[in-house]
XYZ file of C-alpha atoms in Angstrom:
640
model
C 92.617 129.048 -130.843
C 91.535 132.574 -129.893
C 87.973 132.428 -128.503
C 84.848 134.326 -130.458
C 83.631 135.450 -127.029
C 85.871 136.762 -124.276
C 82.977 136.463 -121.562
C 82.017 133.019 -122.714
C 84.194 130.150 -122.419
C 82.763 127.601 -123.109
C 83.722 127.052 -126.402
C 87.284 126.901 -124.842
C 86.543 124.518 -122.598
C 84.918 122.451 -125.353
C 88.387 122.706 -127.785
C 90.480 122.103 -124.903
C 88.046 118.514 -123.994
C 88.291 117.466 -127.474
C 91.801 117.498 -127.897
C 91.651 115.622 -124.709
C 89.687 112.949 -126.140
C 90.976 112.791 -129.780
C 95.155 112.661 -128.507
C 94.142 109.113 -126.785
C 91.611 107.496 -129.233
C 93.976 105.247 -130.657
C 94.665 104.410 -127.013
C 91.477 102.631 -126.032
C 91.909 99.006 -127.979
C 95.268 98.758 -125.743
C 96.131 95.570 -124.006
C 96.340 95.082 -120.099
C 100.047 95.624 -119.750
C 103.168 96.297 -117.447
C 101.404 96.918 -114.029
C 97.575 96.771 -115.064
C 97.980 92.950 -115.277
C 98.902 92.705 -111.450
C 96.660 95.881 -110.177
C 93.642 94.794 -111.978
C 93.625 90.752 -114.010
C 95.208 89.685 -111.538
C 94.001 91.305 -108.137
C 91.050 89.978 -105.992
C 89.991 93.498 -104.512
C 89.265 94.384 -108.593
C 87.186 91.251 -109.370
C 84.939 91.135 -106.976
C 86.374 87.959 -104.609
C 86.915 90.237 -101.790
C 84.612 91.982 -99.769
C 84.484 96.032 -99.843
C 85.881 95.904 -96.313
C 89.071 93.703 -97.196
C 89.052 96.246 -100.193
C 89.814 99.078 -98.043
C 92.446 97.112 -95.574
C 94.195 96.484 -98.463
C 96.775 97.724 -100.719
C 96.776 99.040 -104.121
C 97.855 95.697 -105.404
C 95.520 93.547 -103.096
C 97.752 92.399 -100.527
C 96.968 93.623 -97.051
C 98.443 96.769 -95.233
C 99.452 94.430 -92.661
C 101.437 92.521 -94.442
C 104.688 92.570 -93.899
C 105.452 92.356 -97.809
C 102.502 95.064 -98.797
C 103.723 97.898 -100.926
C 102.102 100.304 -98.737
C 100.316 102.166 -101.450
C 96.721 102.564 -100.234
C 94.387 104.050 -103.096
C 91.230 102.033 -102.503
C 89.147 104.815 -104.598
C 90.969 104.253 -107.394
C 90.350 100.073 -107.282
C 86.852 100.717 -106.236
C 86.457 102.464 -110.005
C 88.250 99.422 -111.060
C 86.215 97.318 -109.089
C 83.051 99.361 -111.139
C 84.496 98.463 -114.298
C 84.862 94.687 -113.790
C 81.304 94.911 -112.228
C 79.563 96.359 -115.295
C 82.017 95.131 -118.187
C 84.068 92.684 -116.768
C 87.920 92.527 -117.625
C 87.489 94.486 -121.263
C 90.039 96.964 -121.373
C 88.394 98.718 -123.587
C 86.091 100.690 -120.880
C 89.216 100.714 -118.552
C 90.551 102.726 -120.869
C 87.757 105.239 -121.800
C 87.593 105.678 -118.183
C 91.077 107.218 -118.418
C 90.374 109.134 -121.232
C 87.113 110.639 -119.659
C 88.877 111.197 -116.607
C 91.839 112.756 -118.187
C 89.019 115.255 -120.614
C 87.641 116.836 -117.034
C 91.144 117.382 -115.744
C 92.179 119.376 -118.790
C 88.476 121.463 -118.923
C 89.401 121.736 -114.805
C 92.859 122.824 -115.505
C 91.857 125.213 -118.054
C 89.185 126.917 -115.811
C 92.256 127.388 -113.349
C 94.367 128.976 -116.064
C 90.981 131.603 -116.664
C 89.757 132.443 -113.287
C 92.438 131.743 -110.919
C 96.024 132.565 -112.903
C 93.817 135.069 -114.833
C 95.787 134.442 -118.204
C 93.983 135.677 -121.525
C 91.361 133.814 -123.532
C 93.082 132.053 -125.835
C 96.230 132.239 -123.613
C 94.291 129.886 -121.488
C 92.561 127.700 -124.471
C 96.793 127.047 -124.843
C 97.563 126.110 -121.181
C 94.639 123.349 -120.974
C 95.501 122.385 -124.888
C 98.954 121.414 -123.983
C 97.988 119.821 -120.679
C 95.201 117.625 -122.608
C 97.861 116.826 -125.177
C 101.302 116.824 -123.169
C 103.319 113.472 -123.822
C 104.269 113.139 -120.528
C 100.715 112.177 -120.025
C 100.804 109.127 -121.476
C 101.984 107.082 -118.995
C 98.889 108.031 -116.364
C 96.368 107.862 -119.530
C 97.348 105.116 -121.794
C 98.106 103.027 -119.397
C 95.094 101.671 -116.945
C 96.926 101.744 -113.468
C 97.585 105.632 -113.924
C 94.128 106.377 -113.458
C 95.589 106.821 -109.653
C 97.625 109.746 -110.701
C 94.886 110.891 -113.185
C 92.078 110.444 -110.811
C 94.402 112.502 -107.915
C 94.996 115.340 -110.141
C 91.489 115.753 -110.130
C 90.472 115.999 -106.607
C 93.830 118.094 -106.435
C 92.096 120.987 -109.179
C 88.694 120.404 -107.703
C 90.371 121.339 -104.008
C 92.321 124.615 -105.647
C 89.292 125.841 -107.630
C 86.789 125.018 -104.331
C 89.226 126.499 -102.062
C 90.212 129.927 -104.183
C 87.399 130.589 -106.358
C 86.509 133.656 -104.858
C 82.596 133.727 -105.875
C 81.457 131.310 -103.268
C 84.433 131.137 -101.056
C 83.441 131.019 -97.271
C 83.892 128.341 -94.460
C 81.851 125.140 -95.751
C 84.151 125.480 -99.106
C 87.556 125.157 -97.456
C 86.152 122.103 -95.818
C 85.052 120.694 -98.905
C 88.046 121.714 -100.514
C 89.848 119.692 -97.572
C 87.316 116.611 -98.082
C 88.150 116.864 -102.124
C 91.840 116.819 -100.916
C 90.906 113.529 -98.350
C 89.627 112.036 -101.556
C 92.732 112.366 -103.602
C 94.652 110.937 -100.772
C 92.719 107.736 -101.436
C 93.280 108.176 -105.408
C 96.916 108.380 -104.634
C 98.545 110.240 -101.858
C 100.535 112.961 -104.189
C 96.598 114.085 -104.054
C 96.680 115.505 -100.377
C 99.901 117.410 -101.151
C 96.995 120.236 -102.508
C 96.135 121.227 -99.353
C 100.123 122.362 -99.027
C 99.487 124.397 -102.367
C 96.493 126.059 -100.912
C 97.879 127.133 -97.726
C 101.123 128.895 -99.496
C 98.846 130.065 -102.644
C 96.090 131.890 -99.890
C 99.300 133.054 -97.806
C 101.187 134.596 -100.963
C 97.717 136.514 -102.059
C 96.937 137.945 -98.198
C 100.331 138.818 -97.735
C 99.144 142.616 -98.284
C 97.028 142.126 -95.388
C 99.447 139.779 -93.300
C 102.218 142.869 -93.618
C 99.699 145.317 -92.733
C 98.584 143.271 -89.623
C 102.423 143.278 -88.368
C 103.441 146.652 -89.526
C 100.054 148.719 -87.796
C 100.257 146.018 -84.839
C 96.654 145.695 -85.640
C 94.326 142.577 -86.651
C 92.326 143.521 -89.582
C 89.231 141.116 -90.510
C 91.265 139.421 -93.616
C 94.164 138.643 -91.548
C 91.813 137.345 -89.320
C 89.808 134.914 -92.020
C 93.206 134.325 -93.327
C 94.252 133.039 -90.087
C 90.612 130.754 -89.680
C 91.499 129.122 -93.073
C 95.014 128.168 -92.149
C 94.298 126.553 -89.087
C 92.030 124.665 -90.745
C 94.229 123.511 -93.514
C 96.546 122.590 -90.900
C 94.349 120.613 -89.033
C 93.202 118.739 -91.905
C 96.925 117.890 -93.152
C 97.789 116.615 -89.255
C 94.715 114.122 -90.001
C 95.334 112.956 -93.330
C 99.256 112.841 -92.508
C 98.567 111.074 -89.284
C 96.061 109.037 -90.900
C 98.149 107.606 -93.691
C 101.398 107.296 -91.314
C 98.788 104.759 -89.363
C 97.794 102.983 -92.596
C 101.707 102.064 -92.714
C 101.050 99.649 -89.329
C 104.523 99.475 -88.233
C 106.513 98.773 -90.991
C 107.942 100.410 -94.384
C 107.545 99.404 -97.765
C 110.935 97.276 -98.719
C 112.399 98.240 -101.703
C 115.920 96.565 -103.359
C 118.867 98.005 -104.936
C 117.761 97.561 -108.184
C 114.301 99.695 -107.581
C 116.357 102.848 -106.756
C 119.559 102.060 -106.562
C 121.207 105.581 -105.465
C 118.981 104.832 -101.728
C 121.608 101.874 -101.744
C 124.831 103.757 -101.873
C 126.481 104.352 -98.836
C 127.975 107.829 -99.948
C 126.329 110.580 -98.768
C 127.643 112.909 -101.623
C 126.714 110.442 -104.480
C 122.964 110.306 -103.221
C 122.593 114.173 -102.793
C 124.275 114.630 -106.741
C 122.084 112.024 -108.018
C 118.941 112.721 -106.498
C 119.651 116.517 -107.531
C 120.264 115.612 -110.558
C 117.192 113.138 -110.990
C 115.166 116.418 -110.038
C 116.467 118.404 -112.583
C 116.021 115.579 -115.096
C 112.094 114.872 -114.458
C 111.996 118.685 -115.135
C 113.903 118.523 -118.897
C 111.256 115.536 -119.365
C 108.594 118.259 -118.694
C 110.391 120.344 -120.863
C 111.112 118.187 -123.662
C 108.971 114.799 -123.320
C 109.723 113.059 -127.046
C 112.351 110.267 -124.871
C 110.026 108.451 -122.796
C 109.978 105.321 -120.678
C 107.784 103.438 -118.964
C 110.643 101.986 -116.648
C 113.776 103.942 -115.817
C 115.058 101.196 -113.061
C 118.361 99.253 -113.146
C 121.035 101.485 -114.747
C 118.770 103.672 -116.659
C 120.374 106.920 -115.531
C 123.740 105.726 -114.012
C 124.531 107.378 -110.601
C 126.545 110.529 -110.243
C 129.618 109.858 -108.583
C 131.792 112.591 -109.470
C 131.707 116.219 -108.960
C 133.153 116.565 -112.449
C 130.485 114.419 -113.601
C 129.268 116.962 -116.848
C 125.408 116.408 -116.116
C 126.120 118.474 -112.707
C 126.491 121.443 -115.141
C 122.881 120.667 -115.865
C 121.771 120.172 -112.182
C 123.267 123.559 -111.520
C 121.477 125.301 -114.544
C 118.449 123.673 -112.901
C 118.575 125.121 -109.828
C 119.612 128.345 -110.584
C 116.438 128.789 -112.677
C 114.603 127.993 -109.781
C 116.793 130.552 -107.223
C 115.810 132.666 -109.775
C 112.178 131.889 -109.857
C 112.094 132.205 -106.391
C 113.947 135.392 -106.246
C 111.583 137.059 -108.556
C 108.684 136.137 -106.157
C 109.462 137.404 -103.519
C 110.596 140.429 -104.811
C 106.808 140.435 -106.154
C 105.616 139.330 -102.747
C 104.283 143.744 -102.633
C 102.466 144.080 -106.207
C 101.943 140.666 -106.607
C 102.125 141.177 -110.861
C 103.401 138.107 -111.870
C 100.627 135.436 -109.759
C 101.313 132.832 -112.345
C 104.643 132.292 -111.694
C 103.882 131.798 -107.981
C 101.457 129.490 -108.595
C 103.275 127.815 -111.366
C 106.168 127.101 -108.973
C 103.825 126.338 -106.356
C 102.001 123.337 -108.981
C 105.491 122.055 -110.251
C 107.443 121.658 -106.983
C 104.652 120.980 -104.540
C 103.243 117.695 -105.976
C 106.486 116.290 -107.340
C 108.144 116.750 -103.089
C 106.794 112.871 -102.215
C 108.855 111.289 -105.697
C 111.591 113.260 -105.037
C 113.501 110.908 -102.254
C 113.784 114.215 -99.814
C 111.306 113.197 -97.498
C 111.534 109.756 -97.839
C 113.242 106.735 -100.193
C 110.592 105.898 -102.893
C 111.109 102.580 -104.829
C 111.685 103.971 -108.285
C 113.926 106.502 -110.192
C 111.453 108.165 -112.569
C 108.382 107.314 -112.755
C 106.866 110.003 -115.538
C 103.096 109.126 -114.832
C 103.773 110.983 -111.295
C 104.576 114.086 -113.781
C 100.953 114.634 -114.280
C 100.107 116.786 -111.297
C 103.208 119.102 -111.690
C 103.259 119.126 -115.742
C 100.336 121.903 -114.328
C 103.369 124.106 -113.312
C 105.581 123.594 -116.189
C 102.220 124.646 -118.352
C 101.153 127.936 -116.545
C 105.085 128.962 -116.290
C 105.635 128.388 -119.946
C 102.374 129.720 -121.315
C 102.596 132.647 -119.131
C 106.077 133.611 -120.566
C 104.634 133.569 -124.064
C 101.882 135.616 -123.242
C 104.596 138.224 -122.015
C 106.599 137.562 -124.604
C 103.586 138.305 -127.205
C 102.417 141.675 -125.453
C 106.708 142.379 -125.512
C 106.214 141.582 -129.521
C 102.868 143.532 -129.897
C 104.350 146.758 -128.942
C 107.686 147.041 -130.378
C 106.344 145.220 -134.036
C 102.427 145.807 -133.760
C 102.002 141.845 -134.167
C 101.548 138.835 -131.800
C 100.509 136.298 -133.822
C 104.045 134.634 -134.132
C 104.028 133.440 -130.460
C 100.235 131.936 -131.026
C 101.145 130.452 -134.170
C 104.219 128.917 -131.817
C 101.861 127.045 -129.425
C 100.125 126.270 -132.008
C 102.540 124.162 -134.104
C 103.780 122.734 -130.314
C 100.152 121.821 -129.684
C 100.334 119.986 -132.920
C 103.866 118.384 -132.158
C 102.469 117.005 -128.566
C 99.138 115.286 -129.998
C 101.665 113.848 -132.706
C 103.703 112.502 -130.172
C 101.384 110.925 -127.664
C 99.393 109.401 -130.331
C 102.730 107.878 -131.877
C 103.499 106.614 -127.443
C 99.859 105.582 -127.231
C 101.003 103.248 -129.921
C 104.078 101.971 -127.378
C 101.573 100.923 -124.755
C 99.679 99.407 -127.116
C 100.825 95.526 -126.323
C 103.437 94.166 -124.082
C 105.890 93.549 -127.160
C 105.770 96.947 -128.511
C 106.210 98.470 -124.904
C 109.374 96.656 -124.236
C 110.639 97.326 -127.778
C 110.251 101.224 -127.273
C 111.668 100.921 -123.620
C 114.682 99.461 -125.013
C 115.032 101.613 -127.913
C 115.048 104.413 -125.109
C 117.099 103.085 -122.703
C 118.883 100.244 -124.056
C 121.120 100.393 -120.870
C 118.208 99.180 -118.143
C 118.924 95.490 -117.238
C 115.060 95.334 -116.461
C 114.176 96.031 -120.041
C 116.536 93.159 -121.539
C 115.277 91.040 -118.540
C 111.571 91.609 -119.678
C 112.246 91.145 -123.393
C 114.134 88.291 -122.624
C 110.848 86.581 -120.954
C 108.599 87.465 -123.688
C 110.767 85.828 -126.319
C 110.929 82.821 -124.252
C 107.272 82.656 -124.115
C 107.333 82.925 -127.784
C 110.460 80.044 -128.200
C 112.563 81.838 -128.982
C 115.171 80.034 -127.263
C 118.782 81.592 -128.151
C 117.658 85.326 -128.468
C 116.448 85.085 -125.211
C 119.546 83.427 -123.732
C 121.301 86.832 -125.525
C 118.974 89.221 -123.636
C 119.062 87.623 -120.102
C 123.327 87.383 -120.568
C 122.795 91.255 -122.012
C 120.693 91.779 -118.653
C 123.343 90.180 -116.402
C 125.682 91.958 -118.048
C 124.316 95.414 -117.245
C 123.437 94.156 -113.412
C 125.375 91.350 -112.604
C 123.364 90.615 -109.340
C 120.219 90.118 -111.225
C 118.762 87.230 -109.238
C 115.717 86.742 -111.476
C 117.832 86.987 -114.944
C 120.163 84.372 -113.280
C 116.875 81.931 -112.503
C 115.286 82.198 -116.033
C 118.581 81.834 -117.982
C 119.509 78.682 -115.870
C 116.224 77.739 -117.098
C 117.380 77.627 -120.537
C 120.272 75.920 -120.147
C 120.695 72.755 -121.708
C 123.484 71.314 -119.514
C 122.564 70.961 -115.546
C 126.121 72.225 -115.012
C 125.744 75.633 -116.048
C 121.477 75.990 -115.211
C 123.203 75.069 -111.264
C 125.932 77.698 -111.526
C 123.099 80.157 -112.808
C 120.627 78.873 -109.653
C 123.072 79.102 -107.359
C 124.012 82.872 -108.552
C 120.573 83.843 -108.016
C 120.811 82.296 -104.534
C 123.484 83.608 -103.782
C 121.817 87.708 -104.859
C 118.520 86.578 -103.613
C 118.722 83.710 -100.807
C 114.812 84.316 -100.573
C 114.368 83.649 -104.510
C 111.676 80.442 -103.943
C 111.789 79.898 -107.499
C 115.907 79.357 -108.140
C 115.567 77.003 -104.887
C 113.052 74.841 -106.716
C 114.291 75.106 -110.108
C 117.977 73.552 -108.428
C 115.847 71.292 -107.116
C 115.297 70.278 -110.418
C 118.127 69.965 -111.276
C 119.973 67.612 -108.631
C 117.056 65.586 -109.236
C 118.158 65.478 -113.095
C 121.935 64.558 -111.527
C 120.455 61.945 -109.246
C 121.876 64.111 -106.376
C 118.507 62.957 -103.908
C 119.589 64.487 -100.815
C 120.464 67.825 -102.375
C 117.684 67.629 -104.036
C 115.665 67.057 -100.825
C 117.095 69.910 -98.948
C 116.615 72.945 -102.050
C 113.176 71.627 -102.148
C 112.535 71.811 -98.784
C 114.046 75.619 -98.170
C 111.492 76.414 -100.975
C 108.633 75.378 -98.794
C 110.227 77.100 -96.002
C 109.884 80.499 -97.661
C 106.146 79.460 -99.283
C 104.351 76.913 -97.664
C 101.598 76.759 -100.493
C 103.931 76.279 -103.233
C 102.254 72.900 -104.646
C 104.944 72.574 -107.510
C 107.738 71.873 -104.660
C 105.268 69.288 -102.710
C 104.293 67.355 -106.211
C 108.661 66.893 -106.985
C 109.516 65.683 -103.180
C 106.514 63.544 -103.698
C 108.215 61.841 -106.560
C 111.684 61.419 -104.599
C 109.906 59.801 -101.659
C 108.442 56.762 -101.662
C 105.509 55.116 -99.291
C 103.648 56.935 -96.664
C 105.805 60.037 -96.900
C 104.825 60.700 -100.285
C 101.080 59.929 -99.919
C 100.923 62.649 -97.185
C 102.931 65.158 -99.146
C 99.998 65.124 -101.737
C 96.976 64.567 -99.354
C 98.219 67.768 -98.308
C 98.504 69.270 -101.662
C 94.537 68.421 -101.997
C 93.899 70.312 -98.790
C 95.919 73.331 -100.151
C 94.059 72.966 -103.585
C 90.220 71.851 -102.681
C 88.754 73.255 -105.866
C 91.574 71.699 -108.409
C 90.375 68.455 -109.714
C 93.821 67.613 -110.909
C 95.270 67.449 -108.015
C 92.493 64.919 -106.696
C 93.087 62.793 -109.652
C 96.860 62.483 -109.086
C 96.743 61.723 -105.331
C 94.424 58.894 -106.556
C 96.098 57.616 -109.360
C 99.157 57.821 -106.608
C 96.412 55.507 -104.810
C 95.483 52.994 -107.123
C 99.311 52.575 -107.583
C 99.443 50.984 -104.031
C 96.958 49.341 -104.306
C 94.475 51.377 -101.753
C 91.154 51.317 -104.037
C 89.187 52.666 -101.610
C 91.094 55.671 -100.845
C 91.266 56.301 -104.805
C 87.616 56.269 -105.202
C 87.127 58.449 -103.089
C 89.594 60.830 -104.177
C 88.525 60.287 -107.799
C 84.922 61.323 -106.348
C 86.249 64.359 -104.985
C 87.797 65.427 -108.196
C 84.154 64.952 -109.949
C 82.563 66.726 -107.198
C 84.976 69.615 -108.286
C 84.660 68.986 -111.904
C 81.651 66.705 -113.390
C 83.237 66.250 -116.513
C 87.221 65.607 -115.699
C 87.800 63.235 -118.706
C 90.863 61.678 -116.402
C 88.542 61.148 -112.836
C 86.070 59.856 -115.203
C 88.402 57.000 -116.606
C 90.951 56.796 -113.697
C 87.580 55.861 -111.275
C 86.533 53.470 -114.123
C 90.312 51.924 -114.105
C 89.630 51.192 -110.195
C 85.996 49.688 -110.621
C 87.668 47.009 -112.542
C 90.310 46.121 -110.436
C 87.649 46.027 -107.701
C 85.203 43.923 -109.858
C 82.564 46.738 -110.446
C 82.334 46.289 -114.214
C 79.003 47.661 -114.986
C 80.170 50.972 -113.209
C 83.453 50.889 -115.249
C 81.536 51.011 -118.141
C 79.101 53.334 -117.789
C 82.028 56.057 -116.829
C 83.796 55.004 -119.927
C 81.056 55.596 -122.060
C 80.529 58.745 -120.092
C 84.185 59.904 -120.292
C 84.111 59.039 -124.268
C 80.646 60.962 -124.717
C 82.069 64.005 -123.111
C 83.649 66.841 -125.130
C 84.461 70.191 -124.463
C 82.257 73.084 -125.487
């Protein structure tokens, strides 16, 4: 990979965007799965029912920032490119996914340039760094899958605020405040994108420091102390703005996350959540490290919590930590000659973008989450690059030869596009993404729960009963697991012990209240039946499947207004037209039912059972010639 021309690299930047490209190929016939169905199939702000304006009072997922049930995310950037997409190819995830890929090639030619001009590492030393960035499995996650283009399309405003901010060729006052306004638009990619402004600040303080110590020690302001001082302020300024800004966006209230999102946040120990969130820091690095056991969700007894001080994965916590004492140490003993800039800027790239996932500064709603590795996999790169280039000068002079350590990133390059080709594969469908999650982490509740659903949808009755018991097994408060086994249950006995569980765990779960409706209906138990369905409609008022059942267990004018109201909640579904008119016609109110069966047609022309429900009332009210002609125009219809 060694470059024909040192002063020329472009052909380095080329080989680095290729590999880019050609690691995720097989990843661009992928379904819409995991989180892309919600974040984009599903979500008005992505196609196009929502105005621009509601796009940007909203959340990532489309639910307003005032809400009180919003996630809180705000990246309305990265749905606007969404929003582009559907605009130009509609929901074909085909171009969803080259947009990721593209996205991810500039990031590695970006990344590379920083490796060159910035870390100053050798030619082919550098072709390396961006080769295993474009290629690094840990990538997948924010590639392969569509909703990581947040974390992909940060990491680029991130690079493009470093290289604006420290490329030294054009550096002067109107590039640190477009370095700031690259790092404002990675805040509205996905807020680990502002967190570059932090990495500027330390990175321009760590290379003045000459001129900051001679400043003190002559008690004397020289001119780069000075400009040093100019750029900080400004930097500061712009992180009390975005920080202020995005603490404003919250309007009041936090995201609300459960137990089973991150469940050491739950424990009341102090000492448990400081060993497990240590240790969960020291594990996202070893994924870094080594990425070939990867997940796409690492929630609900994934990593079990570390309870004990004898616990033997402390051992590994402590190794972690004492690498990065050490790091540290040997910085600032290079703080005066400043020899060893990569490392700096390496630590700087690793722990800098990873701080807001790390549960120090606040509780985040997952464990791991590896597409939020993308940003500091930089660090891990330019650390572990820049030891082999030492490591090959170290060989060159005591054995004349440095081609082993080449041929060694080689064969690793080789090793990581093998590898995220063979996870591109994982994300390739919903099925296969659940079967590698489990085959990883066979001890997350969520992954049985999942696999459980998707076999149901496929009738496959009994194995799915085994993974929703396996699921309850593993997190015996699983509310949902309890609702979708009692589901399956052929006796009402044991699908009410199963709804009242999930009650019981989740005494908001609307769906286990109407599904026990259900049930007491089943067991002729009216009145309990009554009240479950009416608690259902107490925690959602438009849920039409709860109105249609209490409609059924009333009688007279009770259950005419129930689904008069049902139309008014549903004006554009025809079917719910026809069956408050066929309600209608039942009691004999044929006027009412015509014009409800009108309604429906209004909505739908060609609804086959308007068509011959309206007919059925013409001849009860003596209109035969009508009836006919909508019988013959019911028969003639047919479906395209």
């Amino acid at each position: 990979m060694r470059c024909k021309s040192r002063k020329n690299p472009t052909f380095t930047y080329v080989i680095v965007i290729v590999i880019s490209v050609f690691c995720y190929l097989n990843s661009l016939d992928g379904d819409f799965v995991h989180d892309d169905i919600p974040a984009i199939s599903l979500n008005p702000d992505v196609l196009g029912t929502t105005s621009i304006i509601q796009l940007c009072r909203d959340d990532f997922w489309g639910t307003p920032m005032s809400d009180v049930n919003s996630h809180k995310s705000y990246r309305p950037l990265t749905v606007l490119t969404f929003r582009l997409n559907n605009w130009f190819f509609g929901l074909h995830q085909f171009w969803y996914h080259l947009g990721n890929v593209l996205l991810h090639a500039i990031c590695s030619g970006l990344f590379t340039r920083i490796a060159l001009t910035i870390v100053g590492l050798q030619m082919h030393f550098a072709a390396l760094a961006g080769a295993l960035f474009a290629s690094h499995p840990i990538h997948t996650e924010a590639v392969a899958g569509i909703v990581g283009r947040a974390d992909v399309l940060a990491c680029l405003f991130f690079i493009l605020s470093f290289l604006t901010y420290h490329d030294y060729k054009w550096r002067c006052k109107k590039h640190i405040i477009l370095s700031c306004l690259f790092a404002s638009a990675g805040l509205l990619a996905k807020e680990t994108g502002m967190t570059v402004l932090l990495v500027n600040l330390l990175y321009d303080m760590y290379i003045s420091w000459t001129f900051i110590k001679k400043a003190f020690t002559d008690m004397r302001w020289n001119e780069e102390t000075s400009l040093f001082c100019q750029r900080m302020i400004t930097l500061c300024i712009a992180i009390i703005i975005l920080v202020t800004l995005r603490l404003a966006l919250l309007q009041g209230t936090l995201p609300k996350f459960s137990n089973q999102d991150n469940p050491a946040a739950f424990h009341p120990l102090s000492s448990v959540r400081f060993l497990t969130y240590s240790y969960l820091a020291a594990f996202n690095f070893w994924l870094l490290l080594f990425p070939f056991n990867l997940s796409h969700d690492w929630q609900m007894g994934s990593i079990p919590l570390v309870t004990n001080i004898l616990d033997y994965r402390n051992l590994f916590t402590c190794l972690f930590f004492v690498f990065c004492c050490w790091t540290v140490y040997r910085i600032l003993t290079d703080f005066e000659y400043q020899r060893h800039t990569p490392v700096t800027l390496g630590l700087l790239f690793l722990i800098t973008p990873f701080l807001p996932a790390s549960n120090l500064l606040f509780t985040v709603g997952f464990v791991v989450a590896e597409r939020l590795l993308y940003i500091p996999s930089m660090g891990i790169i330019l650390l572990v690059v820049y030891g082999g280039q030492i490591l090959s000068h170290k060989i060159a002079l005591n054995f004349h030869k440095s081609w082993p350590v080449t041929v060694g990133f080689f064969l690793l390059v080789v090793l990581y596009i093998s590898k995220t080709m063979q996870r591109n594969q994982d994300w390739k469908n919903r099925e296969s993404l659940i079967k590698a999650g489990l085959s990883t982490v066979p001890s997350n509740a969520k992954m049985h729960y999942n696999w459980a659903n998707f076999l149901r949808e496929n009738s496959q009755r009994e194995l799915s009963i085994e993974h929703y018991r396996e699921a309850l097994r593993l997190w015996p408060s699983y509310a949902s697991a309890h609702n979708n086994l009692g589901t399956l249950m052929k006796s009402p006995f044991d699908a009410e012990s199963h709804f009242l569980a999930a009650i019981q765990f989740s005494p908001n779960h609307v769906n286990a209240h109407y599904n026990l409706g259900q049930v007491y209906r089943k067991m002729n138990k009216t009145e309990k039946a009554v009240q479950m369905l009416k608690k259902c409609l107490q925690l959602n008022a438009n849920y039409i499947s709860a109105y249609l059942l209490l409609a059924k267990l009333y009688d007279g004018h009770i259950a005419g207004r129930l689904l008069r109201h049902v139309t008014k909640l549903q004006s554009t579904n025809a079917n719910y037209f026809a069956y408050y008119a066929q309600w209608l016609h039942k009691k004999r109110r044929l006027a009412e039912a015509i014009h409800n069966y009108k309604k429906a047609l209004i909505v739908c022309s060609t609804h086959k059972n308007s068509l011959i429900g309206l007919a059925h009332v013409y001849r009860d009210t003596g209109y035969l010639s009508r009836m006919r002609q909508l019988l013959i125009r019911g028969c003639n219809w047919r479906p395209f």
